[in-house]
Amino acid sequence: SSDLLAKYFPARPFLKTLLLTLDSWLQNKTETKIAYSDFESVLDNRNSSLEAVLVNNVTWVQCQGSAPHLRGFPCSVWTLFHMLTVQSAAVPRTQSQDTDALDVLSPMRAYVKNFFGCRECAWAFEIMAAESIGNVTTHDQAIMWLWAHHNQVNARLSGAPSEDPKFPKLQWPTADLCPLCQKEVDGQHTWDMPECLHFLKTHYSKDNIVNDYLEPESELLARQQMQEARREESEAELEKRKVEKDVAALKIKKEEGGVPEEEEEEVNNQPMVTETHRAESHNPRPSIVRVSSKSKGKDTAIEDLDSFIDQNYKKEALKAAAAAAARRKRSANARGLKSQHLDADLLPDFDDVAAQAHLRSEE
């Protein structure tokens, strides 16, 4: 769950902010279903001045397989939940406070059951969980439960087609990784449980995470800022083209002999994003007949089509463009980004100062 990650995942500052934002957003949702586009908008930190960013590329390190289809994601899921059980256990609690021992295992169980791509794997994990997860009563037991059942999975999948030949599924940790974790009793191999617990808490501690291979969060944030600006520009351009297409269609229909009132009103109500400059025509400008429901049977107002577009769209278009430019500047200042981080693709189609001056003259 988002609450689980926000509480226990040892993230860097900007990712931590994003996880907290995501958790708050989900907690405030009352719908039973959430559109992926809305969820994606939060992950991309759209419409927010917070310094929050989620890396959008994947670089496997510990889970790097010898081939693209080996290890990778399944390995990372195990690693994540091992780390979360350890981080949860590291929170100071008295014995009386150690009541929610399944705060990590229960969300993991639900995730694997509902979202894990390998359905056979999900089914096998659910069987294991149903048999014994209810016996976990402390956070240390949660660490050991996940470790023991991970080793059961390794034993079951040893030699399977999904096994990476260069990383065979062994009982873990191996003797060379933790010499004290294994011992022999009466000639039988067995685990030293206290030593295993100590090893797991050390291996999956936040102090054992190496961030050397990660991009600086400031660079990730700057790239996210530029991508979001490009996305907004693209959406605005699409909306502009749609309105221009509708206006052009209205003009053609008018020239051919009239436009239904409801269609004319629908086009009239569309917002225009920018003004397209037109060359003067030698032919007389076509007129547009505006008839409101209140004026049926009365005189109709005849207006020149280009004048109609100018009067109804130009001021709003300039306001929208100037406001968009101002938002980009405020957002950049809030993030502490320098102007050189923005390339020419992010600049508006006309001078912002001139646009605002034009607005003042129009008002």
Coordinates of C-alpha atoms in Angstrom, one line a residue:
S1 CA 0.0 0.0 0.0
S2 CA 1.0 3.6 -0.4
D3 CA 1.0 4.0 3.4
L4 CA 3.4 1.2 3.7
L5 CA 5.9 2.7 1.3
A6 CA 5.5 6.2 2.7
K7 CA 6.3 4.9 6.2
Y8 CA 9.0 2.3 5.7
F9 CA 10.7 2.7 2.3
P10 CA 14.1 4.4 2.8
A11 CA 13.7 6.8 -0.1
R12 CA 15.7 9.9 -1.0
P13 CA 14.0 13.2 -0.1
F14 CA 12.2 13.9 -3.4
L15 CA 10.9 10.4 -3.7
K16 CA 9.8 10.5 -0.1
T17 CA 7.8 13.6 -0.8
L18 CA 6.1 11.9 -3.8
L19 CA 5.3 8.8 -1.7
L20 CA 3.7 11.0 1.0
T21 CA 1.8 12.9 -1.6
L22 CA 0.5 9.8 -3.2
D23 CA -0.5 8.3 0.1
S24 CA -2.4 11.5 1.0
W25 CA -4.1 11.6 -2.4
L26 CA -5.2 7.9 -2.1
Q27 CA -6.4 8.4 1.5
N28 CA -8.7 11.2 0.4
K29 CA -10.3 9.3 -2.5
T30 CA -13.8 8.1 -1.8
E31 CA -14.3 6.2 -5.1
T32 CA -14.0 2.5 -5.2
K33 CA -12.2 2.7 -8.6
I34 CA -9.4 5.1 -9.6
A35 CA -8.7 5.9 -13.3
Y36 CA -5.1 5.1 -14.2
S37 CA -4.8 8.5 -15.9
D38 CA -5.5 10.2 -12.5
F39 CA -3.0 7.9 -10.7
E40 CA -0.4 8.6 -13.4
S41 CA -0.9 12.3 -13.0
V42 CA 0.0 12.1 -9.3
L43 CA 3.1 9.9 -10.1
D44 CA 4.2 12.4 -12.6
N45 CA 3.7 15.2 -10.1
R46 CA 1.6 17.2 -12.4
N47 CA 0.1 20.6 -11.3
S48 CA 2.3 20.6 -8.2
S49 CA 5.1 22.9 -7.1
L50 CA 6.5 20.2 -4.7
E51 CA 10.0 18.9 -5.1
A52 CA 8.8 15.3 -5.8
V53 CA 9.9 13.0 -8.5
L54 CA 9.8 9.3 -9.4
V55 CA 12.5 7.9 -11.6
N56 CA 11.0 6.7 -14.9
N57 CA 13.8 4.3 -16.0
V58 CA 14.8 1.0 -14.6
T59 CA 18.4 0.0 -13.7
W60 CA 18.8 -3.4 -12.1
V61 CA 21.8 -3.7 -9.8
Q62 CA 21.5 -6.6 -7.4
C63 CA 18.7 -8.1 -9.5
Q64 CA 20.5 -7.8 -12.8
G65 CA 20.1 -11.1 -14.7
S66 CA 22.4 -12.7 -17.3
A67 CA 19.6 -12.1 -19.8
P68 CA 16.8 -9.4 -20.0
H69 CA 14.1 -11.9 -19.1
L70 CA 15.8 -13.3 -16.1
R71 CA 15.6 -12.1 -12.5
G72 CA 14.8 -8.4 -12.7
F73 CA 11.3 -7.6 -11.5
P74 CA 10.5 -10.8 -9.5
C75 CA 13.8 -10.4 -7.7
S76 CA 13.1 -6.8 -7.0
V77 CA 9.7 -7.6 -5.4
W78 CA 11.3 -10.0 -3.0
T79 CA 14.1 -7.5 -2.2
L80 CA 11.6 -4.7 -1.6
F81 CA 9.5 -6.7 0.8
H82 CA 12.5 -8.1 2.7
M83 CA 13.6 -4.6 3.2
L84 CA 10.2 -3.4 4.3
T85 CA 9.9 -6.1 6.9
V86 CA 13.3 -5.1 8.3
Q87 CA 12.5 -1.3 8.2
S88 CA 9.2 -2.0 10.0
A89 CA 10.9 -4.0 12.7
A90 CA 13.5 -1.2 13.2
V91 CA 10.8 1.2 14.3
P92 CA 11.1 1.5 18.2
R93 CA 8.2 -0.2 19.9
T94 CA 7.5 -1.6 23.3
Q95 CA 6.2 -5.1 23.5
S96 CA 2.7 -3.9 24.1
Q97 CA 3.0 -1.7 20.9
D98 CA 4.2 -4.6 18.7
T99 CA 0.6 -5.5 17.7
D100 CA 0.5 -5.0 13.9
A101 CA 3.1 -7.6 13.0
L102 CA 1.5 -8.1 9.6
D103 CA 1.7 -4.5 8.5
V104 CA 4.1 -5.5 5.7
L105 CA 3.1 -9.1 5.0
S106 CA -0.6 -8.4 4.6
P107 CA -0.2 -5.8 1.8
M108 CA 2.5 -8.0 0.2
R109 CA 0.0 -10.9 0.2
A110 CA -2.7 -8.8 -1.4
Y111 CA -0.3 -7.4 -4.0
V112 CA 1.0 -10.8 -5.1
K113 CA -2.6 -12.2 -5.1
N114 CA -4.1 -9.4 -7.2
F115 CA -1.3 -7.9 -9.3
F116 CA 1.6 -10.4 -9.7
G117 CA 2.1 -11.2 -13.4
C118 CA 2.9 -14.9 -12.8
R119 CA -0.4 -16.3 -11.8
E120 CA 1.0 -19.7 -10.9
C121 CA 3.5 -17.9 -8.6
A122 CA 0.7 -15.9 -7.1
W123 CA -1.4 -19.0 -6.4
A124 CA 1.5 -20.8 -4.8
F125 CA 2.3 -17.8 -2.6
E126 CA -1.3 -17.5 -1.5
I127 CA -1.3 -21.2 -0.4
M128 CA 1.8 -20.6 1.7
A129 CA 0.3 -17.5 3.3
A130 CA -3.0 -19.1 4.1
E131 CA -1.3 -22.0 5.9
S132 CA 0.9 -20.0 8.3
I133 CA 1.0 -16.2 8.0
G134 CA -1.6 -16.0 10.8
N135 CA 1.0 -17.4 13.2
V136 CA 3.2 -14.3 12.9
T137 CA 2.8 -12.2 16.0
T138 CA 5.9 -10.0 16.1
H139 CA 7.8 -7.9 13.6
D140 CA 10.9 -10.1 14.0
Q141 CA 8.8 -13.1 13.2
A142 CA 7.6 -11.3 10.1
I143 CA 11.2 -11.0 8.9
M144 CA 11.8 -14.7 9.5
W145 CA 8.5 -15.8 7.9
L146 CA 9.3 -14.1 4.7
W147 CA 12.9 -15.3 4.6
A148 CA 11.9 -19.0 5.3
H149 CA 9.1 -19.0 2.6
H150 CA 11.4 -17.3 0.1
N151 CA 13.8 -20.2 0.6
Q152 CA 10.8 -22.6 0.1
V153 CA 10.1 -20.9 -3.3
N154 CA 13.8 -21.2 -4.2
A155 CA 13.7 -24.9 -3.5
R156 CA 10.6 -25.4 -5.6
L157 CA 11.9 -23.4 -8.6
S158 CA 15.4 -24.7 -8.6
G159 CA 16.1 -26.0 -12.1
A160 CA 13.0 -24.4 -13.5
P161 CA 13.2 -22.6 -16.9
S162 CA 12.8 -19.3 -15.1
E163 CA 16.1 -19.9 -13.2
D164 CA 19.1 -17.8 -14.2
P165 CA 21.9 -20.3 -14.8
K166 CA 24.4 -17.8 -13.6
F167 CA 22.4 -17.1 -10.4
P168 CA 21.0 -20.5 -9.3
K169 CA 18.3 -20.6 -6.7
L170 CA 20.1 -21.7 -3.6
Q171 CA 19.2 -21.8 0.0
W172 CA 20.0 -18.2 1.2
P173 CA 22.2 -16.9 2.7
T174 CA 24.9 -19.1 1.5
A175 CA 27.7 -20.1 3.8
D176 CA 30.2 -17.7 2.2
L177 CA 27.8 -14.8 2.7
C178 CA 27.0 -15.6 6.3
P179 CA 29.2 -18.3 7.8
L180 CA 27.4 -18.2 11.1
C181 CA 23.9 -18.6 9.7
Q182 CA 24.3 -22.3 9.1
K183 CA 25.4 -25.1 11.4
E184 CA 25.3 -28.8 11.9
V185 CA 23.5 -30.6 14.7
D186 CA 24.0 -34.3 15.0
G187 CA 25.3 -34.4 11.4
Q188 CA 22.2 -32.5 10.1
H189 CA 22.4 -29.1 8.4
T190 CA 20.3 -26.5 10.2
W191 CA 19.9 -22.8 10.4
D192 CA 21.0 -20.7 13.4
M193 CA 17.9 -18.6 13.7
P194 CA 19.3 -15.8 15.8
E195 CA 22.2 -15.4 13.5
C196 CA 20.0 -15.4 10.5
L197 CA 17.8 -12.7 12.0
H198 CA 20.9 -10.6 12.7
F199 CA 22.2 -11.1 9.2
L200 CA 18.8 -10.1 7.6
K201 CA 18.5 -7.0 9.7
T202 CA 22.0 -5.9 8.6
H203 CA 21.8 -6.9 5.0
Y204 CA 18.4 -5.2 4.4
S205 CA 19.1 -2.1 6.6
K206 CA 18.9 1.3 5.0
D207 CA 22.6 1.8 5.8
N208 CA 23.4 -1.0 3.4
I209 CA 21.8 0.8 0.4
V210 CA 24.3 2.2 -2.1
N211 CA 23.0 5.2 -4.1
D212 CA 26.1 5.7 -6.2
Y213 CA 24.5 4.5 -9.4
L214 CA 21.5 6.8 -9.1
E215 CA 21.0 10.1 -10.9
P216 CA 20.9 13.2 -8.6
E217 CA 17.3 14.0 -7.7
S218 CA 17.8 17.6 -8.9
E219 CA 18.5 16.4 -12.4
L220 CA 15.5 14.0 -12.3
L221 CA 13.3 16.9 -11.2
A222 CA 14.6 19.2 -14.0
R223 CA 13.9 16.6 -16.6
Q224 CA 10.4 16.0 -15.2
Q225 CA 9.8 19.7 -15.3
M226 CA 10.7 19.9 -19.0
Q227 CA 8.7 16.8 -19.9
E228 CA 5.6 18.2 -18.2
A229 CA 6.0 21.5 -20.0
R230 CA 6.2 19.7 -23.3
R231 CA 3.1 17.7 -22.4
E232 CA 1.2 20.9 -21.6
E233 CA 2.4 22.5 -24.8
S234 CA 1.3 19.5 -26.8
E235 CA -2.2 19.4 -25.2
A236 CA -2.6 23.1 -25.8
E237 CA -1.6 22.7 -29.5
L238 CA -4.1 19.8 -30.0
E239 CA -6.9 21.9 -28.4
K240 CA -6.0 24.8 -30.7
R241 CA -6.1 22.7 -33.8
K242 CA -9.4 21.2 -32.8
V243 CA -11.0 24.6 -32.3
E244 CA -9.5 25.9 -35.6
K245 CA -10.9 22.8 -37.4
D246 CA -14.4 23.4 -35.9
V247 CA -14.3 27.1 -36.9
A248 CA -13.2 26.3 -40.4
A249 CA -15.9 23.7 -40.8
L250 CA -18.4 26.2 -39.5
K251 CA -17.2 28.7 -42.1
I252 CA -17.5 26.3 -44.9
K253 CA -21.0 25.3 -43.9
K254 CA -22.0 28.9 -43.6
E255 CA -20.8 29.6 -47.1
E256 CA -22.8 26.6 -48.4
G257 CA -26.0 27.8 -47.0
G258 CA -26.4 28.1 -43.3
V259 CA -25.5 26.6 -39.9
P260 CA -27.9 25.1 -37.4
E261 CA -28.3 27.2 -34.4
E262 CA -27.2 24.6 -31.9
E263 CA -24.0 23.8 -33.9
E264 CA -23.1 27.4 -34.1
E265 CA -23.5 27.9 -30.3
E266 CA -21.4 24.8 -29.6
V267 CA -18.5 26.2 -31.7
N268 CA -19.0 29.7 -30.2
N269 CA -18.5 28.2 -26.7
Q270 CA -15.2 26.5 -27.4
P271 CA -12.0 28.2 -25.9
M272 CA -9.3 29.3 -28.3
V273 CA -5.8 28.7 -27.2
T274 CA -3.9 31.0 -29.5
E275 CA -4.7 33.5 -32.3
T276 CA -3.9 32.5 -35.9
H277 CA -3.1 35.5 -38.1
R278 CA -4.9 35.5 -41.4
A279 CA -4.1 37.3 -44.6
E280 CA -6.7 39.7 -46.0
S281 CA -8.9 38.2 -48.7
H282 CA -9.8 40.1 -51.9
N283 CA -13.3 38.5 -51.7
P284 CA -15.9 39.9 -49.4
R285 CA -15.8 38.3 -46.0
P286 CA -18.5 35.8 -45.4
S287 CA -21.0 36.7 -42.7
I288 CA -22.2 34.6 -39.8
V289 CA -25.8 34.7 -38.6
R290 CA -26.1 34.6 -34.8
V291 CA -29.6 33.7 -33.5
S292 CA -30.1 33.0 -29.9
S293 CA -33.1 31.1 -28.5
K294 CA -34.4 34.4 -27.0
S295 CA -34.2 36.3 -30.3
K296 CA -36.2 33.9 -32.5
G297 CA -38.6 35.9 -34.5
K298 CA -36.7 39.1 -33.9
D299 CA -33.9 40.8 -35.8
T300 CA -30.8 38.8 -36.2
A301 CA -27.3 40.1 -35.7
I302 CA -25.1 39.8 -38.8
E303 CA -21.4 39.8 -38.0
D304 CA -18.2 39.3 -40.1
L305 CA -16.8 35.8 -39.3
D306 CA -13.2 36.9 -38.7
S307 CA -14.4 39.8 -36.5
F308 CA -16.6 37.4 -34.6
I309 CA -13.6 35.1 -33.9
D310 CA -11.4 38.1 -32.9
Q311 CA -13.9 39.4 -30.5
N312 CA -14.8 36.1 -28.9
Y313 CA -11.4 34.3 -28.8
K314 CA -8.5 36.8 -29.0
K315 CA -8.7 38.2 -25.4
E316 CA -9.2 34.8 -23.8
A317 CA -6.4 33.3 -25.9
L318 CA -3.9 35.9 -24.8
K319 CA -5.0 35.5 -21.2
A320 CA -4.6 31.7 -21.4
A321 CA -1.1 32.0 -23.0
A322 CA 0.1 34.6 -20.6
A323 CA -1.2 32.7 -17.6
A324 CA 0.5 29.5 -18.8
A325 CA 3.8 31.3 -19.2
A326 CA 3.4 32.8 -15.7
R327 CA 2.7 29.3 -14.2
R328 CA 5.9 27.9 -15.9
K329 CA 8.0 30.7 -14.5
R330 CA 6.5 30.4 -10.9
S331 CA 7.0 26.6 -11.1
A332 CA 10.6 27.0 -12.2
N333 CA 11.4 29.5 -9.4
A334 CA 9.8 27.3 -6.8
R335 CA 12.1 24.4 -7.8
G336 CA 15.1 26.6 -7.9
L337 CA 15.7 25.7 -11.6
K338 CA 17.9 28.0 -13.7
S339 CA 16.7 29.4 -17.0
Q340 CA 19.3 27.4 -18.9
H341 CA 17.6 24.2 -18.0
L342 CA 14.7 25.2 -20.3
D343 CA 15.3 24.8 -24.0
A344 CA 13.7 26.6 -26.9
D345 CA 10.9 24.1 -27.1
L346 CA 9.5 25.3 -23.8
L347 CA 9.2 29.0 -24.9
P348 CA 5.8 30.5 -25.7
D349 CA 4.9 31.2 -29.3
F350 CA 5.0 35.0 -28.7
D351 CA 6.5 37.4 -26.3
D352 CA 4.9 37.1 -22.9
V353 CA 5.4 40.8 -22.0
A354 CA 3.8 41.9 -25.3
A355 CA 0.9 39.5 -24.7
Q356 CA 0.2 40.9 -21.2
A357 CA 0.5 44.5 -22.5
H358 CA -2.0 43.6 -25.2
L359 CA -4.3 42.3 -22.5
R360 CA -4.1 45.5 -20.6
S361 CA -5.0 47.5 -23.7
E362 CA -8.0 45.2 -24.3
E363 CA -9.4 45.6 -20.8

